[in-house]
Structures are given as structure tokens and as C-alpha cells.
PDB file of C-alpha atoms and ligand atoms in Angstrom:
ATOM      1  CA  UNK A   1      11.730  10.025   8.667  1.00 97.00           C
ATOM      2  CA  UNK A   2      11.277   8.157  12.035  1.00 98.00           C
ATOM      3  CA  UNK A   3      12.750   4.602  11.672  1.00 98.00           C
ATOM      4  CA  UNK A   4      12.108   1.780  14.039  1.00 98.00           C
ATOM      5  CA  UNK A   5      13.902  -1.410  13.740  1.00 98.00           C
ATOM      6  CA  UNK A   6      12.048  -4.281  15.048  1.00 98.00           C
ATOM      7  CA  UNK A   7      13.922  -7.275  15.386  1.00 97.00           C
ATOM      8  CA  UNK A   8      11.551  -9.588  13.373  1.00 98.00           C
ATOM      9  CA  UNK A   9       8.566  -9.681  11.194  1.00 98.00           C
ATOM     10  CA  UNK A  10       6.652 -10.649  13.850  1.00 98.00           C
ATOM     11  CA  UNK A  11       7.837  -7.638  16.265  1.00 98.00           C
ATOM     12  CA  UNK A  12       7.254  -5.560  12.750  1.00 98.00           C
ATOM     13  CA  UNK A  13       3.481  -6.796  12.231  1.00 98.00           C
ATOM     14  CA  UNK A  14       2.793  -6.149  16.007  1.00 98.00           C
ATOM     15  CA  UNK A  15       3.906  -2.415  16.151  1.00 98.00           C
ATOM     16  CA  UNK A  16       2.073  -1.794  12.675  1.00 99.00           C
ATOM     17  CA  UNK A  17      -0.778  -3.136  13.997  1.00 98.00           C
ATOM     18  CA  UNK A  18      -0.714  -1.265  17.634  1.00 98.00           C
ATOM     19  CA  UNK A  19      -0.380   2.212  15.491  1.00 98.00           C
ATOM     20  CA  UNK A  20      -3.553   1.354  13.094  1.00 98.00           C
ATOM     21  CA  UNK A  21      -5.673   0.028  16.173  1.00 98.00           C
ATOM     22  CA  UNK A  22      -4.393   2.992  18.488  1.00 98.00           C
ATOM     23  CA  UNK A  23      -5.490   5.160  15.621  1.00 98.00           C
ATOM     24  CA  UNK A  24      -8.978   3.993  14.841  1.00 98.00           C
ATOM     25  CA  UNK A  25      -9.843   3.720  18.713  1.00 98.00           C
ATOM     26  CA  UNK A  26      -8.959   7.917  18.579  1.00 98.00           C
ATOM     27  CA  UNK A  27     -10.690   8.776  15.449  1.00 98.00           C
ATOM     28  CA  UNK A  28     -13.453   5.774  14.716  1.00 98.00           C
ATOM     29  CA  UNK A  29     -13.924   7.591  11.281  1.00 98.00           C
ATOM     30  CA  UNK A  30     -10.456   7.588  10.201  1.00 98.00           C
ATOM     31  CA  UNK A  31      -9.394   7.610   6.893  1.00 98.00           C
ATOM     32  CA  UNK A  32      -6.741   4.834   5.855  1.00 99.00           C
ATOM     33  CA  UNK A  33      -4.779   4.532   2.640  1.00 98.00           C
ATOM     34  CA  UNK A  34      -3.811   0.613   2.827  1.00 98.00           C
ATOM     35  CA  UNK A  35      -1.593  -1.558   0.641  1.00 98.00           C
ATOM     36  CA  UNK A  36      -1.353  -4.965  -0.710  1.00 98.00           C
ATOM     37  CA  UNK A  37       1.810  -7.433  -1.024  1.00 96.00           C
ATOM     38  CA  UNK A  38       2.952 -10.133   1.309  1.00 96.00           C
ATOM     39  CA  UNK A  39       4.605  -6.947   4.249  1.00 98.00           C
ATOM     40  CA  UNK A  40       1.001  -6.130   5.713  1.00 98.00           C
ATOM     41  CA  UNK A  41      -0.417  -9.811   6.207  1.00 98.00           C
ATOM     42  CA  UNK A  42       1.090 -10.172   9.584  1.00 98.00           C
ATOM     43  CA  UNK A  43      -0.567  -6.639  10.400  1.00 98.00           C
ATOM     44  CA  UNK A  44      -3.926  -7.337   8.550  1.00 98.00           C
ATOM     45  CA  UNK A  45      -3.464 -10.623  10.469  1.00 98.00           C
ATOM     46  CA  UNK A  46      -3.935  -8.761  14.288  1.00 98.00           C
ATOM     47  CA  UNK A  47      -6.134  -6.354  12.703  1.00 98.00           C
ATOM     48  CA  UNK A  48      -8.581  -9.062  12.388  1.00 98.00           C
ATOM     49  CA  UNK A  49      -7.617 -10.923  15.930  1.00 98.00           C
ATOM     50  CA  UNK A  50      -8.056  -7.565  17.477  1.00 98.00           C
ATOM     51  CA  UNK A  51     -11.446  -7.182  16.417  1.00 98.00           C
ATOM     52  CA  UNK A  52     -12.202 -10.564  17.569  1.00 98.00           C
ATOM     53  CA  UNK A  53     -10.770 -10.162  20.711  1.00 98.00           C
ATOM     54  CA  UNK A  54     -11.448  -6.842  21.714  1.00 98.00           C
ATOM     55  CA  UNK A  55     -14.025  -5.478  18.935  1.00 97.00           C
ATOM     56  CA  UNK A  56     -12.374  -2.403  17.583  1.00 98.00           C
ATOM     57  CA  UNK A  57     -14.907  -1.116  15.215  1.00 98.00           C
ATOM     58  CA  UNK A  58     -14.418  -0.617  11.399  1.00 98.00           C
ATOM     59  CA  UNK A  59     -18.172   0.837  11.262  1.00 98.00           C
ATOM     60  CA  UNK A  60     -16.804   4.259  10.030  1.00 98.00           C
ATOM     61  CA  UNK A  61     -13.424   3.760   8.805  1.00 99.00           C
ATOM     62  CA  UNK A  62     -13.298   4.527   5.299  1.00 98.00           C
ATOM     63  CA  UNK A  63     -10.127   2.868   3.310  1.00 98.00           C
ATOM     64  CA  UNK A  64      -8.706   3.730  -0.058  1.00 98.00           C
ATOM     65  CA  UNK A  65      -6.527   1.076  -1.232  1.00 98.00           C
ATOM     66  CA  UNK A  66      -3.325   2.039  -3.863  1.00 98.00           C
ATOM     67  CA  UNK A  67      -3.297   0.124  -6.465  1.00 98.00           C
ATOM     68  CA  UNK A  68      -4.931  -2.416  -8.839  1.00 98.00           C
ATOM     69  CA  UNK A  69      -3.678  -4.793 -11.264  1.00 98.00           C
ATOM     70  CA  UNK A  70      -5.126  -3.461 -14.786  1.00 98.00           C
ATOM     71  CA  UNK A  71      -7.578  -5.579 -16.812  1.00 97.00           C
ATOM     72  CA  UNK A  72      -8.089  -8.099 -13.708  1.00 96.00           C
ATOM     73  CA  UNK A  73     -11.990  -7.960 -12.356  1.00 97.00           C
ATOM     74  CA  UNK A  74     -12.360  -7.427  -8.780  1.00 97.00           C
ATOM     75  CA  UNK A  75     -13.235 -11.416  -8.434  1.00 97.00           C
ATOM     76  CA  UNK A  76      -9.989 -12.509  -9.843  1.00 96.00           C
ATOM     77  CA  UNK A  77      -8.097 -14.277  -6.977  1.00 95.00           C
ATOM     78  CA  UNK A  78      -5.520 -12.187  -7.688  1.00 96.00           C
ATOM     79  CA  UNK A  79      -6.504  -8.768  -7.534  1.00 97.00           C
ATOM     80  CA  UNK A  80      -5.658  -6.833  -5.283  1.00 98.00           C
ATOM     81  CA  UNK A  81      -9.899  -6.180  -4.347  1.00 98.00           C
ATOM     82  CA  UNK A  82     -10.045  -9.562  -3.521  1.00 98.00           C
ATOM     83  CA  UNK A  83      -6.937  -9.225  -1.303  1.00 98.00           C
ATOM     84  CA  UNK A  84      -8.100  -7.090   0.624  1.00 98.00           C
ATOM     85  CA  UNK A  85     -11.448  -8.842   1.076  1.00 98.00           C
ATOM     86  CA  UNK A  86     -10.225 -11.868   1.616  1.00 98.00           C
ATOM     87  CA  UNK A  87      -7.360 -10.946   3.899  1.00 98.00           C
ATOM     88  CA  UNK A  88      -8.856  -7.671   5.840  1.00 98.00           C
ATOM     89  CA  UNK A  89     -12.393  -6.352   5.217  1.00 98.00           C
ATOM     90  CA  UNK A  90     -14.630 -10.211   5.381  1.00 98.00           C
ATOM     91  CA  UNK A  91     -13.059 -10.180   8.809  1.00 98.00           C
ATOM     92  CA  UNK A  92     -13.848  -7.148  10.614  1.00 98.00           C
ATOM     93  CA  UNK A  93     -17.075  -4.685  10.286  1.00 98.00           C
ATOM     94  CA  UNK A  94     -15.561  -2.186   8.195  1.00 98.00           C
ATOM     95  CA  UNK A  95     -18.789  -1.795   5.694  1.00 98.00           C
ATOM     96  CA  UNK A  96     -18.233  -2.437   1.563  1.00 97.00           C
ATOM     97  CA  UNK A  97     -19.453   0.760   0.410  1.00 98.00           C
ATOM     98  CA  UNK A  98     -16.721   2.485   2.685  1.00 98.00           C
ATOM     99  CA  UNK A  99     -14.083   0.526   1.242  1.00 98.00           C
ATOM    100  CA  UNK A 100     -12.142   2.045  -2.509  1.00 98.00           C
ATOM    101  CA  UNK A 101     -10.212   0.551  -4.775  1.00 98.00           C
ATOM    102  CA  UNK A 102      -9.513   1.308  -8.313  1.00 98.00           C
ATOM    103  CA  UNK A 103     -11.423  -0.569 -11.459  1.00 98.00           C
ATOM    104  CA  UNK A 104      -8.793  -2.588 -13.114  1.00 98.00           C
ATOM    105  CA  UNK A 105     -11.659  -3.086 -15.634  1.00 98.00           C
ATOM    106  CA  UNK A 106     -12.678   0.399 -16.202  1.00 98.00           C
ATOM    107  CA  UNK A 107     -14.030   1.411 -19.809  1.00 98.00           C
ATOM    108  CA  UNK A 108     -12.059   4.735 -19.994  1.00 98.00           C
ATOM    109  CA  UNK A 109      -8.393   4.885 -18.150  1.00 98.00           C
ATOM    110  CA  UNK A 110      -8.414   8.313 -18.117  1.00 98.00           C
ATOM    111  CA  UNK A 111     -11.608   8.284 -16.568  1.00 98.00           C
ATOM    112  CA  UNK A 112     -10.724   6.134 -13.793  1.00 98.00           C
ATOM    113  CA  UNK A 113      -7.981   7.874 -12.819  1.00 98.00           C
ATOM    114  CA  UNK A 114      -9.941  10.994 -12.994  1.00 98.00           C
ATOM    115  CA  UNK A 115     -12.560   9.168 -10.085  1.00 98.00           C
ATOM    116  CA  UNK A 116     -10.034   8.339  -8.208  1.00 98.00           C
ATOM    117  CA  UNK A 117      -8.110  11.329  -7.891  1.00 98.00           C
ATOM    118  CA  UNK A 118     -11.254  13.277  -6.970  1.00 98.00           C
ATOM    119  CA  UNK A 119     -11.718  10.275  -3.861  1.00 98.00           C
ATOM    120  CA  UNK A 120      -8.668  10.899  -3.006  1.00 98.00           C
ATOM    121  CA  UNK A 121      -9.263  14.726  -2.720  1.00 97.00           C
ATOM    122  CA  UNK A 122     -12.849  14.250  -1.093  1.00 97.00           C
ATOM    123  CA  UNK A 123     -11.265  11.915   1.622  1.00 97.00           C
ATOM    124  CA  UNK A 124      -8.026  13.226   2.834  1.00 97.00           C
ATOM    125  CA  UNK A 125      -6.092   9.718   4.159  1.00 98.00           C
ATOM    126  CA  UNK A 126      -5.453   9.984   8.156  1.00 98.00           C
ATOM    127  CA  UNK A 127      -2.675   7.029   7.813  1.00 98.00           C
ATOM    128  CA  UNK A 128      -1.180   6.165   4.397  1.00 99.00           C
ATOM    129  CA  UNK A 129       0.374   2.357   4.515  1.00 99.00           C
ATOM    130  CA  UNK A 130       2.810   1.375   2.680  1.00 99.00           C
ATOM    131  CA  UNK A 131       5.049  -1.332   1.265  1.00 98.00           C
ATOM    132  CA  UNK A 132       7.911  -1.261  -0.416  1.00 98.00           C
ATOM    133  CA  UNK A 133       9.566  -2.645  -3.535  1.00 97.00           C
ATOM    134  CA  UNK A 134      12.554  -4.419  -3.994  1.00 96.00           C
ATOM    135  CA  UNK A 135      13.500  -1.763  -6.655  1.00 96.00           C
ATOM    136  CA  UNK A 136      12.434   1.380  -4.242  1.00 98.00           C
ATOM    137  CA  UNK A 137       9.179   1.460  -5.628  1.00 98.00           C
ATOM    138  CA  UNK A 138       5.830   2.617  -3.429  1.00 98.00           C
ATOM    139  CA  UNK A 139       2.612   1.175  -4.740  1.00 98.00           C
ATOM    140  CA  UNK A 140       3.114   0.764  -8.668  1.00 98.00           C
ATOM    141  CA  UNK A 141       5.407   3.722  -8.367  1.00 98.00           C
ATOM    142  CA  UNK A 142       8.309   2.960 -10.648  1.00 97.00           C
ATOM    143  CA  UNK A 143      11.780   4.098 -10.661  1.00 97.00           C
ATOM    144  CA  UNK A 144      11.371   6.709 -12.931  1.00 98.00           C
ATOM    145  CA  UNK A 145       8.130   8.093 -12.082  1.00 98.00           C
ATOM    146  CA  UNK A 146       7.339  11.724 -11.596  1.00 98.00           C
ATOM    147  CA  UNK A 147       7.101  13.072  -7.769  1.00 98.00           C
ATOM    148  CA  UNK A 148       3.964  15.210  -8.576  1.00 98.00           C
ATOM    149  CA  UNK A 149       2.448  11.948 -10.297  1.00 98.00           C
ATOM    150  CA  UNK A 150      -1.177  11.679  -9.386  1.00 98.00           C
ATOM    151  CA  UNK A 151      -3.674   8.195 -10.534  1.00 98.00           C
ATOM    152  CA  UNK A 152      -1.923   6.703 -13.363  1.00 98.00           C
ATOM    153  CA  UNK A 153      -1.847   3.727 -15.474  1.00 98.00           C
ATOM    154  CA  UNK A 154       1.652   2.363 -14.576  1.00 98.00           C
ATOM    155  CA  UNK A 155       3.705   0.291 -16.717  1.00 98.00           C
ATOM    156  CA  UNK A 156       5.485  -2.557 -14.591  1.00 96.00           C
ATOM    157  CA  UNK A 157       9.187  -2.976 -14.437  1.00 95.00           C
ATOM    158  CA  UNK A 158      10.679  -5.961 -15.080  1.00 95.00           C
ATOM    159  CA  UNK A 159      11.866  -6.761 -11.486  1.00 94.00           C
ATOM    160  CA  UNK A 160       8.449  -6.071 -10.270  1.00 94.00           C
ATOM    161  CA  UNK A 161       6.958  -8.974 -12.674  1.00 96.00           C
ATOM    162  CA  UNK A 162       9.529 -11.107 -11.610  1.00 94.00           C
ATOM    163  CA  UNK A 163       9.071 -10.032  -7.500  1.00 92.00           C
ATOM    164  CA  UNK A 164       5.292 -10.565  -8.371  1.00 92.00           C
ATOM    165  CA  UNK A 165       5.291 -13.656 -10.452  1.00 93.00           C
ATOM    166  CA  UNK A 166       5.249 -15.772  -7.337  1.00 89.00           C
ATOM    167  CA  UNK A 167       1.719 -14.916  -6.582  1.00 86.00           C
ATOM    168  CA  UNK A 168       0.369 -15.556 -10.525  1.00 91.00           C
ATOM    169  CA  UNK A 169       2.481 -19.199 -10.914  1.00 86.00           C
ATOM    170  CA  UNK A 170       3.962 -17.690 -13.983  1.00 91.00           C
ATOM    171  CA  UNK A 171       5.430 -14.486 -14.969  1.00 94.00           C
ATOM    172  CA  UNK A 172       3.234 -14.305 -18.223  1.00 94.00           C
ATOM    173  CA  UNK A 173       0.345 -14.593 -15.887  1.00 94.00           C
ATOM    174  CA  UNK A 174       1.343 -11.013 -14.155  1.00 95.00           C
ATOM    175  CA  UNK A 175      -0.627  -7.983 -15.713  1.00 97.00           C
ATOM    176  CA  UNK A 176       1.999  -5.593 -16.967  1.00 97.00           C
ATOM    177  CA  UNK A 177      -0.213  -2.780 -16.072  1.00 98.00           C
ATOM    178  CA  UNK A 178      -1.719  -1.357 -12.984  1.00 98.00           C
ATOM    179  CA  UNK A 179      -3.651   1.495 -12.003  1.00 98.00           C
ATOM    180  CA  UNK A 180      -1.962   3.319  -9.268  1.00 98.00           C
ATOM    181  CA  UNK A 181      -2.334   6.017  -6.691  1.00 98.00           C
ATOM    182  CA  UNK A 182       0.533   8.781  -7.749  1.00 98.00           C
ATOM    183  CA  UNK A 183       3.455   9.679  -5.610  1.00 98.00           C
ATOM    184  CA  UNK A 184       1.872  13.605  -5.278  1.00 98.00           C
ATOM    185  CA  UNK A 185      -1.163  11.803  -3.871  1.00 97.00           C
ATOM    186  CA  UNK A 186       0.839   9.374  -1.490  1.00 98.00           C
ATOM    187  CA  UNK A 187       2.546  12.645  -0.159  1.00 98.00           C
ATOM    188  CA  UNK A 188      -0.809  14.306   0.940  1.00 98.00           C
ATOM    189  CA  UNK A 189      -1.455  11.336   3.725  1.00 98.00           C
ATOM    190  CA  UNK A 190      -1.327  13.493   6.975  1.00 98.00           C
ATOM    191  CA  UNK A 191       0.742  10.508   8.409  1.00 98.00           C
ATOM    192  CA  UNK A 192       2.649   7.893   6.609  1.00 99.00           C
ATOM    193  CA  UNK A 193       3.764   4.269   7.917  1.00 99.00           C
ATOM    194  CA  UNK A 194       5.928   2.442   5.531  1.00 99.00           C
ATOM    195  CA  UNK A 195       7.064  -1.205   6.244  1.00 99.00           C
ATOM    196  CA  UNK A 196       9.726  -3.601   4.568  1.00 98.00           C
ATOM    197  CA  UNK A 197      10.631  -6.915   5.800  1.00 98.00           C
ATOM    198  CA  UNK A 198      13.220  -9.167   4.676  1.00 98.00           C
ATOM    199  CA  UNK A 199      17.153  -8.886   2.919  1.00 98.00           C
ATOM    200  CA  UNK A 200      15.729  -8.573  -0.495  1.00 97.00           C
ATOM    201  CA  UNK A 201      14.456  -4.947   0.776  1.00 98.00           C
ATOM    202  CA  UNK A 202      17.737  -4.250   1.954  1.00 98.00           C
ATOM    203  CA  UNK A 203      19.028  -2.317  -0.942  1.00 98.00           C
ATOM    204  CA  UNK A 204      15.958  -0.305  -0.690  1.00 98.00           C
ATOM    205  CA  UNK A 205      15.901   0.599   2.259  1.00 98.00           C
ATOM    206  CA  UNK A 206      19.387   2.052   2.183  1.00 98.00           C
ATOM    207  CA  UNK A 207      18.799   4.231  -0.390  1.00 98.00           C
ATOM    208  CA  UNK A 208      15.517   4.893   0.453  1.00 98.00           C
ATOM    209  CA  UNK A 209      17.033   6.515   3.797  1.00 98.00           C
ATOM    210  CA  UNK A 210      20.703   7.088   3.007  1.00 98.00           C
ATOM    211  CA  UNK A 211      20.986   7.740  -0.414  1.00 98.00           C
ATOM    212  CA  UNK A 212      19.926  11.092  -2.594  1.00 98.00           C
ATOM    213  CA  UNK A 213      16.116  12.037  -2.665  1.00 98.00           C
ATOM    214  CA  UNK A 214      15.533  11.264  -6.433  1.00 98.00           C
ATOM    215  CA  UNK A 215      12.864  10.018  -8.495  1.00 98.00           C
ATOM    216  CA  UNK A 216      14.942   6.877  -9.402  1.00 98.00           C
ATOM    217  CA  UNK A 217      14.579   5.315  -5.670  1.00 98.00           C
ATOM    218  CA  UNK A 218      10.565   6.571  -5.826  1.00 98.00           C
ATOM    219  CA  UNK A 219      10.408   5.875  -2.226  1.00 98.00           C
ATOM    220  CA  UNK A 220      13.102   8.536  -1.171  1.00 98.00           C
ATOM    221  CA  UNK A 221      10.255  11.073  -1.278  1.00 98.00           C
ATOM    222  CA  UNK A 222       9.183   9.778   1.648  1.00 98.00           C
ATOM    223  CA  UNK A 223      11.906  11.727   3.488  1.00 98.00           C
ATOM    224  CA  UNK A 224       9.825  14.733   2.680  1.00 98.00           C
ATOM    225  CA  UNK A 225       7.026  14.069   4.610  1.00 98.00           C
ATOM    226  CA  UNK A 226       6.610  15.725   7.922  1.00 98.00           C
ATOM    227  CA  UNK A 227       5.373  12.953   9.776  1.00 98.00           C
ATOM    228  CA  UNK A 228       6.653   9.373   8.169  1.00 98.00           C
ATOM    229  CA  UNK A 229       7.858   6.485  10.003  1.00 98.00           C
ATOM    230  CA  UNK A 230       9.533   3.129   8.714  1.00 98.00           C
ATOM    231  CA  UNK A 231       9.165  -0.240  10.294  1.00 99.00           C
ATOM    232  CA  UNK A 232      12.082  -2.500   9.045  1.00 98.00           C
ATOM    233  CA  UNK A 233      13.002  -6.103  10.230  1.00 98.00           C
ATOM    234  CA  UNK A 234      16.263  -6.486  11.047  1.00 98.00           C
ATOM    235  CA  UNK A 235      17.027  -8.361   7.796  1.00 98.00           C
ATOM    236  CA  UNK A 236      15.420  -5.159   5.512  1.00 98.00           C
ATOM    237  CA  UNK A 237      17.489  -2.633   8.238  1.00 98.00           C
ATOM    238  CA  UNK A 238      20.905  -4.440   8.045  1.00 98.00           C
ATOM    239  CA  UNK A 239      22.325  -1.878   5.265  1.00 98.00           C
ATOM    240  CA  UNK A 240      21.148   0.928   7.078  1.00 96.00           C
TER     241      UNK A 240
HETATM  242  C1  LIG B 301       3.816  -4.591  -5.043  1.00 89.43           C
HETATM  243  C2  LIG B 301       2.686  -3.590  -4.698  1.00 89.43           C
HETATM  244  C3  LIG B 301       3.104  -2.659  -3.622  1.00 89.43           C
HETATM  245  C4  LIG B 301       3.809  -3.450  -2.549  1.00 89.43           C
HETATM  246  C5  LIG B 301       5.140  -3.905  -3.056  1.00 89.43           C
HETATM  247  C6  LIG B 301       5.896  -4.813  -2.111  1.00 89.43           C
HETATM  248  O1  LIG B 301       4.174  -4.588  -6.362  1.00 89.43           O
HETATM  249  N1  LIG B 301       2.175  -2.828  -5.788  1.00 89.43           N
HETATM  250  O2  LIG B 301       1.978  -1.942  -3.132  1.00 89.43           O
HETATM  251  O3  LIG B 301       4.014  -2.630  -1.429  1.00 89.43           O
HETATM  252  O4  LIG B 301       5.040  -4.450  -4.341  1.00 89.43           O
HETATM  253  O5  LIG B 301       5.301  -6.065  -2.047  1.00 89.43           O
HETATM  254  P1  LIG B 301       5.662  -7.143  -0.948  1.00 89.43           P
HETATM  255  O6  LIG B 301       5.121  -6.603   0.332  1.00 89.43           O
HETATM  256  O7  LIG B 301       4.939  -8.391  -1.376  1.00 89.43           O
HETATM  257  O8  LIG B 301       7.122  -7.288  -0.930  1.00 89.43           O
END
């Protein structure tokens, strides 16, 4: 794994954001596997300036988000479809129907999953972005979870309601489910760019680089991956 420390979020957001733009000026249909959470809004930020200012198209970019709080509808102003609308896609010209997500309110789970796994085979991901959680997990990747996981419903550990809580007002208000993309599936991005900002990532980070490649620090099978680079602050580096 490639790491670059940047010495601030700021410094983080503006490398994530050259590599996406760089990226989507090569291949104007890229495929990109995005992610929600609080890490990409400084990138989805100067996504959105950069199309204003110099008009990088979106028209063919197709992007296949990870995750999706269970049993919230896409208008809830939490979900993570509304995220992404609100904070990425309602600002450039990327075009709805080229934009996936899973159905938190799906009839059948198994179903769901199903769909998604088969858009995720039909549209191989160019870039895969990711965050990363306090606890080492990638999407709603769990400590725990299996490394040939594909779509699943994911139950939500305790210090990822309590890391998550500050979005919902109160921790009763945070599903306990999610669907999720599976760690198999994260692994089949031709390129992955992982970012963590901030001391609470620290831990992470650490083991995410340093320690052993195990499916209790989910992330560590990042390390894996032919092509994967990390973007850490200096405050999410400082254990490194
Ligand atoms: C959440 C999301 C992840 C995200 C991570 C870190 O639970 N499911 O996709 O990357 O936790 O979030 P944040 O960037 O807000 O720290």
C-alpha cells in the first residue's frame, strides 16, 4: 500500500480530489465506487468547485456508492442517497440514472443484495473510495467480517452507532442495520484510494498498515491490493 501523509485535512481533500479529477479527465466514462461519512466532504467539496470552475464532466461517469443505512428511504436526510445528492451529484452533471446505491427499503434482502452484486459485476469500479472506521472497518465492514464477503446485510457494532450517532441526534435514532458492499467486492476495484483524517483514526490506521492482515482490522485487506493508496492527515498518520 502507497501511503501519503498530507499534513492537514485540507492538503488531504486536495490530493483526493486532484486523483478523482485527473482520473475522469483520462477516462470520461470511468467507473467510481464512492463513500459516505464526514472524510470525503472536503473532496466532494472541490469536486463540485472544479466543475464550476473548470467544467470537468460527470456526463458518463457511472458511480456505485457502498453502503446504505437499512430501512431508511432514499429521502430520509440521513441516508446515505441523499448524501450523496445533496453533497456530490445536485452539483455537478453526473446524470441520476448513472448513479447506484443500494435500497435500504427493499422488499426482499436477499434480493437486494443479489442486484447489487450483479452491478457490481456488470460495472467493474475504475477507483474504489474509501473511508475508514474508527474500529478498522471499510464501508459497513465489521471487525469480524469475512474477506470473501460480497452485498450483505451488516449488523452495526456498537462503536460504529456511537461514531455515527452524531449525525442522527441520538444513538436510538441510528439504524442498526445497513446494506453493504462486501470486502471480496471492495477488493475487485482496479485502484483503491482510502482516506482517514483525524486522531480518532489513529489506532486504525496503525493496524491497518502495521499490524497482521486479519479479518478483525477489516481494513488490513487492503494491503492486498495491487494498486491501493492511503491519504492520512497528520493527526490519523501519527501512530504510523
Ligand atoms: C461509516 C461508513 C463508512 C465510512 C466510515 C467513516 O460508518 N459506513 O463508509 O467510511 O464510517 O466515517 P467518517 O468518514 O465519518 O469518519
Amino acid at each position: 500500500m502507497k501511503v501519503i501523509v498530507t499534513e492537514d485535512y485540507a492538503a488531504l481533500s486536495d490530493a483526493a480530489a486532484e486523483m478523482i479529477v485527473e482520473l475522469v479527465k483520462s477516462k470520461p466514462d470511468a467507473v467510481l465506487g464512492l463513500a459516505t461519512g464526514e472524510t470525503p466532504l472536503g473532496l466532494y467539496e472541490r469536486l463540485a468547485s472544479d466543475f464550476k470552475a473548470n467544467g470537468t464532466s460527470y456526463k458518463s461517469v457511472r458511480v456505485i456508492n457502498l453502503d446504505e443505512y437499512k430501512d431508511l428511504p432514499a429521502s430520509h436526510p440521513q441516508s446515505y442517497a441523499r448524501f450523496m445528492r445533496e453533497r456530490l451529484f445536485d452539483r455537478i452533471d453526473i446524470q441520476a440514472g448513472n448513479t447506484y446505491i443500494e435500497n435500504g427499503t427493499a422488499e426482499s434482502e436477499e434480493e437486494e443484495c443479489r442486484r447489487y452484486d450483479l452491478l457490481l459485476d456488470k460495472m467493474p469500479r475504475d477507483l474504489q473510495l474509501l473511508g475508514l472506521g474508527s474500529n478498522g472497518h471499510i464501508a459497513f465492514n465489521e471487525p469480524g467480517t469475512s474477506f470473501d464477503s460480497t452485498t450483505h446485510v451488516a449488523e452495526l457494532s456498537e462503536s460504529t452507532l456511537r461514531d455515527n450517532a452524531r449525525l442522527f441526534g441520538d444513538i436510538s435514532e441510528v439504524p442498526r442495520k445497513a446494506y453493504t458492499v462486501g470486502l471480496e467486492s471492495i477488493m475487485q476495484a482496479k485502484k483503491i484510494l482510502i482516506l482517514a483524517s483525524g486522531a480518532n483514526k489513529a489506532d486504525a490506521v496503525r493496524g491497518m498498515i502495521r499490524g497482521e492482515i486479519s479479518e478483525n482490522l477489516p481494513a488490513s485487506i487492503l494491503r492486498r491490493h495491487a494498486d491501493c493508496v492511503l491519504i492520512a492527515d497528520g493527526e490519523a498518520a501519527a501512530k504510523l
